[in-house]
CSV table of C-alpha atoms and ligand atoms in Angstrom, one decimal:
chain,number,residue,atom,x,y,z
A,1,MET,CA,96.5,174.0,107.4
A,2,ARG,CA,97.7,171.3,109.7
A,3,ILE,CA,96.2,167.8,109.9
A,4,ASP,CA,97.1,165.3,112.6
A,5,ILE,CA,96.1,161.7,112.1
A,6,LEU,CA,95.7,159.9,115.4
A,7,THR,CA,96.2,156.2,114.7
A,8,LEU,CA,97.7,153.0,115.9
A,9,PHE,CA,99.2,152.4,112.4
A,10,CYS,CA,101.4,155.3,111.6
A,11,ASP,CA,103.5,153.4,109.0
A,12,MET,CA,100.3,152.7,107.0
A,13,CYS,CA,99.5,156.4,106.8
A,14,SER,CA,103.1,157.8,106.4
A,15,SER,CA,103.8,155.7,103.3
A,16,VAL,CA,100.7,157.0,101.5
A,17,LEU,CA,101.2,160.6,102.5
A,18,GLY,CA,104.8,160.7,101.3
A,19,GLU,CA,103.8,160.0,97.7
A,20,ASN,CA,102.6,161.9,94.7
A,21,ILE,CA,100.7,165.2,94.9
A,22,ILE,CA,100.2,165.1,98.7
A,23,GLY,CA,103.9,164.2,99.3
A,24,ARG,CA,105.0,167.1,97.1
A,25,ALA,CA,102.5,169.5,98.8
A,26,ARG,CA,103.9,168.5,102.2
A,27,GLN,CA,107.5,169.0,101.1
A,28,ALA,CA,106.6,172.4,99.8
A,29,GLY,CA,105.0,173.3,103.1
A,30,LYS,CA,101.5,173.8,101.5
A,31,VAL,CA,100.0,171.4,104.1
A,32,GLU,CA,101.4,169.9,107.2
A,33,ILE,CA,100.2,166.3,107.9
A,34,ASN,CA,101.5,164.4,110.9
A,35,CYS,CA,100.8,160.9,112.1
A,36,VAL,CA,100.5,160.6,115.8
A,37,ASP,CA,100.8,157.1,117.5
A,38,ILE,CA,98.0,156.8,120.0
A,39,ARG,CA,100.0,154.0,121.7
A,40,ASN,CA,102.6,156.5,122.9
A,41,TYR,CA,99.9,157.9,125.2
A,42,THR,CA,98.7,154.8,127.0
A,43,ASN,CA,99.2,154.6,130.8
A,44,ASP,CA,99.3,150.8,130.6
A,45,LYS,CA,102.6,149.3,131.5
A,46,HIS,CA,102.3,146.7,128.7
A,47,ARG,CA,101.4,149.6,126.3
A,48,ARG,CA,98.0,148.2,125.7
A,49,VAL,CA,95.4,150.4,124.1
A,50,ASP,CA,92.4,148.1,123.8
A,51,ASP,CA,90.4,145.6,125.9
A,52,LYS,CA,87.4,143.3,125.7
A,53,PRO,CA,84.0,144.8,125.4
A,54,TYR,CA,81.9,145.0,128.6
A,55,GLY,CA,78.8,142.8,128.2
A,56,GLY,CA,80.7,140.4,126.1
A,57,GLY,CA,80.9,140.1,122.3
A,58,MET,CA,83.5,139.7,119.6
A,59,GLY,CA,86.6,141.8,119.1
A,60,MET,CA,88.4,144.4,121.1
A,61,ILE,CA,87.5,148.0,121.9
A,62,MET,CA,90.0,150.9,121.9
A,63,GLN,CA,90.2,152.4,125.4
A,64,ALA,CA,89.3,155.9,126.2
A,65,GLN,CA,92.4,157.0,128.1
A,66,PRO,CA,95.1,156.8,125.4
A,67,ILE,CA,92.8,158.6,122.8
A,68,TYR,CA,91.9,161.3,125.2
A,69,ASP,CA,95.5,161.9,126.3
A,70,CYS,CA,96.7,161.8,122.8
A,71,TYR,CA,94.2,164.6,121.8
A,72,GLN,CA,95.0,166.7,124.9
A,73,ALA,CA,98.8,166.5,124.1
A,74,LEU,CA,98.0,167.7,120.6
A,75,CYS,CA,96.0,170.6,122.0
A,76,GLU,CA,98.9,171.6,124.2
A,77,GLU,CA,101.4,171.3,121.4
A,78,THR,CA,99.4,173.4,119.0
A,79,LYS,CA,98.0,175.8,121.6
A,80,THR,CA,94.6,175.3,119.9
A,81,LYS,CA,91.7,172.8,119.9
A,82,PRO,CA,92.0,171.2,116.5
A,83,HIS,CA,88.6,170.3,115.0
A,84,LEU,CA,88.4,166.6,115.9
A,85,ILE,CA,86.9,164.1,113.4
A,86,TYR,CA,86.3,160.5,114.1
A,87,MET,CA,86.2,158.2,111.1
A,88,THR,CA,83.4,155.7,111.6
A,89,PRO,CA,80.8,153.9,109.5
A,90,GLN,CA,78.3,155.4,112.0
A,91,GLY,CA,79.2,158.9,110.8
A,92,LYS,CA,77.6,161.3,108.3
A,93,THR,CA,78.6,160.4,104.8
A,94,LEU,CA,81.4,162.6,103.5
A,95,THR,CA,80.5,165.0,100.6
A,96,GLN,CA,82.6,167.4,98.5
A,97,GLN,CA,80.6,170.2,100.1
A,98,ARG,CA,81.8,169.2,103.6
A,99,VAL,CA,85.4,168.8,102.2
A,100,LYS,CA,85.3,172.3,101.0
A,101,GLU,CA,84.1,173.6,104.4
A,102,LEU,CA,86.8,171.6,106.3
A,103,ALA,CA,89.5,173.0,103.9
A,104,LYS,CA,88.9,176.4,105.4
A,105,LEU,CA,90.0,175.3,108.9
A,106,ASP,CA,93.5,175.8,110.2
A,107,ASN,CA,93.8,172.7,112.4
A,108,ILE,CA,92.1,169.3,112.0
A,109,ALA,CA,92.8,166.1,114.0
A,110,ILE,CA,91.4,162.8,112.6
A,111,LEU,CA,90.9,159.9,114.9
A,112,CYS,CA,91.1,156.4,113.3
A,113,GLY,CA,89.1,153.8,115.1
A,114,HIS,CA,90.2,150.2,115.0
A,115,TYR,CA,89.2,146.8,116.2
A,116,GLU,CA,85.4,146.7,117.0
A,117,GLY,CA,85.2,150.4,117.9
A,118,VAL,CA,86.1,153.0,120.5
A,119,ASP,CA,84.9,153.3,124.1
A,120,GLU,CA,81.8,155.5,123.8
A,121,ARG,CA,82.8,157.7,126.7
A,122,VAL,CA,85.7,159.2,124.9
A,123,ILE,CA,83.3,160.1,122.0
A,124,GLU,CA,80.9,161.7,124.5
A,125,GLU,CA,83.8,163.6,126.2
A,126,LEU,CA,85.5,164.9,123.0
A,127,GLN,CA,82.4,165.2,120.8
A,128,PRO,CA,84.1,164.7,117.5
A,129,GLU,CA,82.4,165.2,114.2
A,130,GLU,CA,81.8,161.6,113.0
A,131,ILE,CA,82.4,161.0,109.3
A,132,SER,CA,81.9,157.9,107.2
A,133,ILE,CA,83.3,157.5,103.7
A,134,GLY,CA,80.4,155.3,102.6
A,135,ASP,CA,78.0,152.5,103.5
A,136,TYR,CA,80.5,149.8,103.8
A,137,VAL,CA,82.8,148.7,106.6
A,138,LEU,CA,86.6,148.7,106.6
A,139,THR,CA,89.0,147.1,109.0
A,140,GLY,CA,89.9,150.5,110.4
A,141,GLY,CA,89.8,154.2,110.1
A,142,GLU,CA,93.2,154.7,108.5
A,143,LEU,CA,92.1,154.4,104.9
A,144,PRO,CA,89.1,156.7,105.5
A,145,ALA,CA,91.4,159.2,107.3
A,146,LEU,CA,93.7,159.2,104.3
A,147,ILE,CA,90.8,159.8,102.0
A,148,LEU,CA,89.7,162.7,104.0
A,149,ALA,CA,93.2,164.2,104.3
A,150,ASP,CA,93.7,163.8,100.6
A,151,SER,CA,90.4,165.3,99.6
A,152,ILE,CA,90.9,168.3,101.9
A,153,SER,CA,94.6,168.9,101.0
A,154,ARG,CA,93.8,169.1,97.2
A,155,MET,CA,91.5,172.0,97.9
A,156,LEU,CA,94.2,174.1,99.5
A,157,ASP,CA,95.9,176.9,97.6
A,158,GLY,CA,99.0,175.8,95.7
A,159,VAL,CA,98.5,172.1,96.2
A,160,LEU,CA,97.2,171.3,92.6
A,161,SER,CA,99.1,172.7,89.7
A,162,ASN,CA,97.1,174.3,86.8
A,163,SER,CA,97.1,171.0,84.9
A,164,GLU,CA,95.6,169.2,87.9
A,165,CYS,CA,93.1,172.0,88.4
A,166,PHE,CA,89.9,170.8,90.0
A,167,GLU,CA,87.4,173.4,88.6
A,168,GLU,CA,86.0,171.0,86.0
A,169,GLU,CA,86.0,167.8,88.0
A,170,SER,CA,83.2,165.5,89.0
A,171,HIS,CA,81.3,166.8,92.1
A,172,PHE,CA,83.1,170.1,92.1
A,173,ASN,CA,80.3,172.0,90.3
A,174,GLY,CA,77.7,169.4,91.2
A,175,LEU,CA,77.8,167.3,88.0
A,176,LEU,CA,79.8,164.2,87.0
A,177,GLU,CA,82.7,164.9,84.7
A,178,TYR,CA,82.5,164.7,81.0
A,179,PRO,CA,84.6,162.0,79.2
A,180,GLN,CA,88.3,162.8,78.4
A,181,TYR,CA,90.5,161.5,75.5
A,182,THR,CA,94.2,161.7,74.6
A,183,HIS,CA,96.4,160.5,71.8
A,184,PRO,CA,96.0,158.6,69.5
A,185,ALA,CA,92.9,159.9,67.8
A,186,VAL,CA,91.9,156.3,66.8
A,187,TRP,CA,92.4,153.4,69.1
A,188,LYS,CA,91.0,149.9,68.5
A,189,ASN,CA,88.8,151.5,65.8
A,190,ARG,CA,87.4,153.9,68.4
A,191,GLU,CA,87.5,157.5,67.4
A,192,VAL,CA,87.8,160.6,69.6
A,193,PRO,CA,84.6,162.6,69.2
A,194,GLU,CA,85.1,164.9,66.2
A,195,VAL,CA,84.2,168.1,68.1
A,196,LEU,CA,87.3,167.7,70.3
A,197,LEU,CA,89.5,167.8,67.2
A,198,SER,CA,87.8,170.8,65.7
A,199,GLY,CA,89.6,173.5,67.7
A,200,HIS,CA,86.3,175.3,68.2
A,201,HIS,CA,86.4,176.1,71.9
A,202,GLU,CA,82.8,177.2,72.2
A,203,ASN,CA,81.5,174.0,70.6
A,204,VAL,CA,83.9,171.9,72.8
A,205,ASP,CA,82.6,173.6,76.0
A,206,LYS,CA,79.0,173.0,74.9
A,207,TRP,CA,79.7,169.4,74.1
A,208,ARG,CA,81.4,168.9,77.5
A,209,ARG,CA,78.6,170.5,79.4
A,210,GLN,CA,76.0,168.3,77.6
A,211,GLN,CA,78.1,165.2,78.3
A,212,ALA,CA,78.4,166.1,81.9
A,213,LEU,CA,74.6,166.6,82.1
A,214,SER,CA,73.6,163.4,80.3
A,215,ARG,CA,76.1,161.3,82.4
A,216,THR,CA,74.7,162.8,85.6
A,217,LEU,CA,71.2,162.2,84.5
A,218,LYS,CA,72.0,158.5,83.6
A,219,ARG,CA,74.3,157.6,86.6
A,220,ARG,CA,73.4,160.0,89.4
A,221,PRO,CA,70.1,161.7,88.8
A,222,ASP,CA,69.9,162.6,92.5
A,223,MET,CA,72.8,165.1,91.9
A,224,LEU,CA,70.7,167.1,89.5
A,225,GLU,CA,68.4,168.3,92.2
A,226,ASP,CA,71.2,170.4,93.8
A,227,ALA,CA,73.2,171.3,90.7
A,228,GLN,CA,73.2,174.8,89.4
A,229,LEU,CA,71.5,174.5,86.0
A,230,THR,CA,70.9,177.2,83.3
A,231,LYS,CA,67.7,177.3,81.2
A,232,GLU,CA,69.8,175.8,78.3
A,233,ASP,CA,70.9,172.9,80.6
A,234,ILE,CA,67.3,172.2,81.6
A,235,ASP,CA,66.1,172.2,78.0
A,236,PHE,CA,68.9,169.9,77.0
A,237,LEU,CA,68.0,167.5,79.8
A,238,ALA,CA,64.4,167.5,78.8
A,239,SER,CA,65.3,166.8,75.3
A,240,ILE,CA,67.3,163.6,76.2
A,241,ASP,CA,64.8,162.6,78.8
A,242,ASN,CA,62.2,162.4,76.1
A,243,GLU,CA,64.3,160.3,73.8
B,301,ADE,N1,85.9,152.7,109.5
B,301,ADE,C1,85.5,151.5,109.0
B,301,ADE,N2,84.7,151.7,108.0
B,301,ADE,C2,84.6,153.0,107.8
B,301,ADE,C3,83.8,153.8,106.9
B,301,ADE,N3,83.1,153.3,105.9
B,301,ADE,N4,83.9,155.1,107.0
B,301,ADE,C4,84.7,155.7,108.0
B,301,ADE,N5,85.4,155.0,108.8
B,301,ADE,C5,85.3,153.7,108.8
């Protein structure tokens, strides 16, 4: 999988992408992530990429030409049309389900908006998928693009080691994750739940499933509507709901 991040702030992205699990995965060639500087594609002799909004108003708008030419150059270089995503608070909210689908693609380009937005005509022309990371507004699309690139990369084969395996994690199987503990067994008078010390794997699995269910019921009941629940799960939820 190749991901290209189209941005005016390459340094902001590169530093994050060089670290930790994603940095390691890139080095190992499990995922290719490039930062492309949109400014390199402007036709303006002063290298400008933004201008005042028509009709007046605050802030600056990113111009269509540099973004369009930047994406076209990428298409030429890769000899494909990478699936283009525009990070914007106007987009559809990102879900783990969409992350999983995107992780199946070979080429993705992520456009980071900045200033007060992007000239609408380049959105009409390129028709990107518009994605938001949540109902709040950031100063630009770089952090959202990094979140998207991270969430996609960790789904790719060989990126996570067994110990980082994502099978059990929150949102992977539609439930929030159960609580986790490590040494010491007692800390500030708080004990690790006894079942986890028992070595009885079946009981541990059952306890974890019930914790995941009760957490989800308490914190994110909306998620239970889509979760795959067994009869035992449903009975358990009914029993705590009646408490
Ligand atoms: N740019 C600014 N805020 C954003 C958000 N919430 N999601 C995606 N892109 C954004």
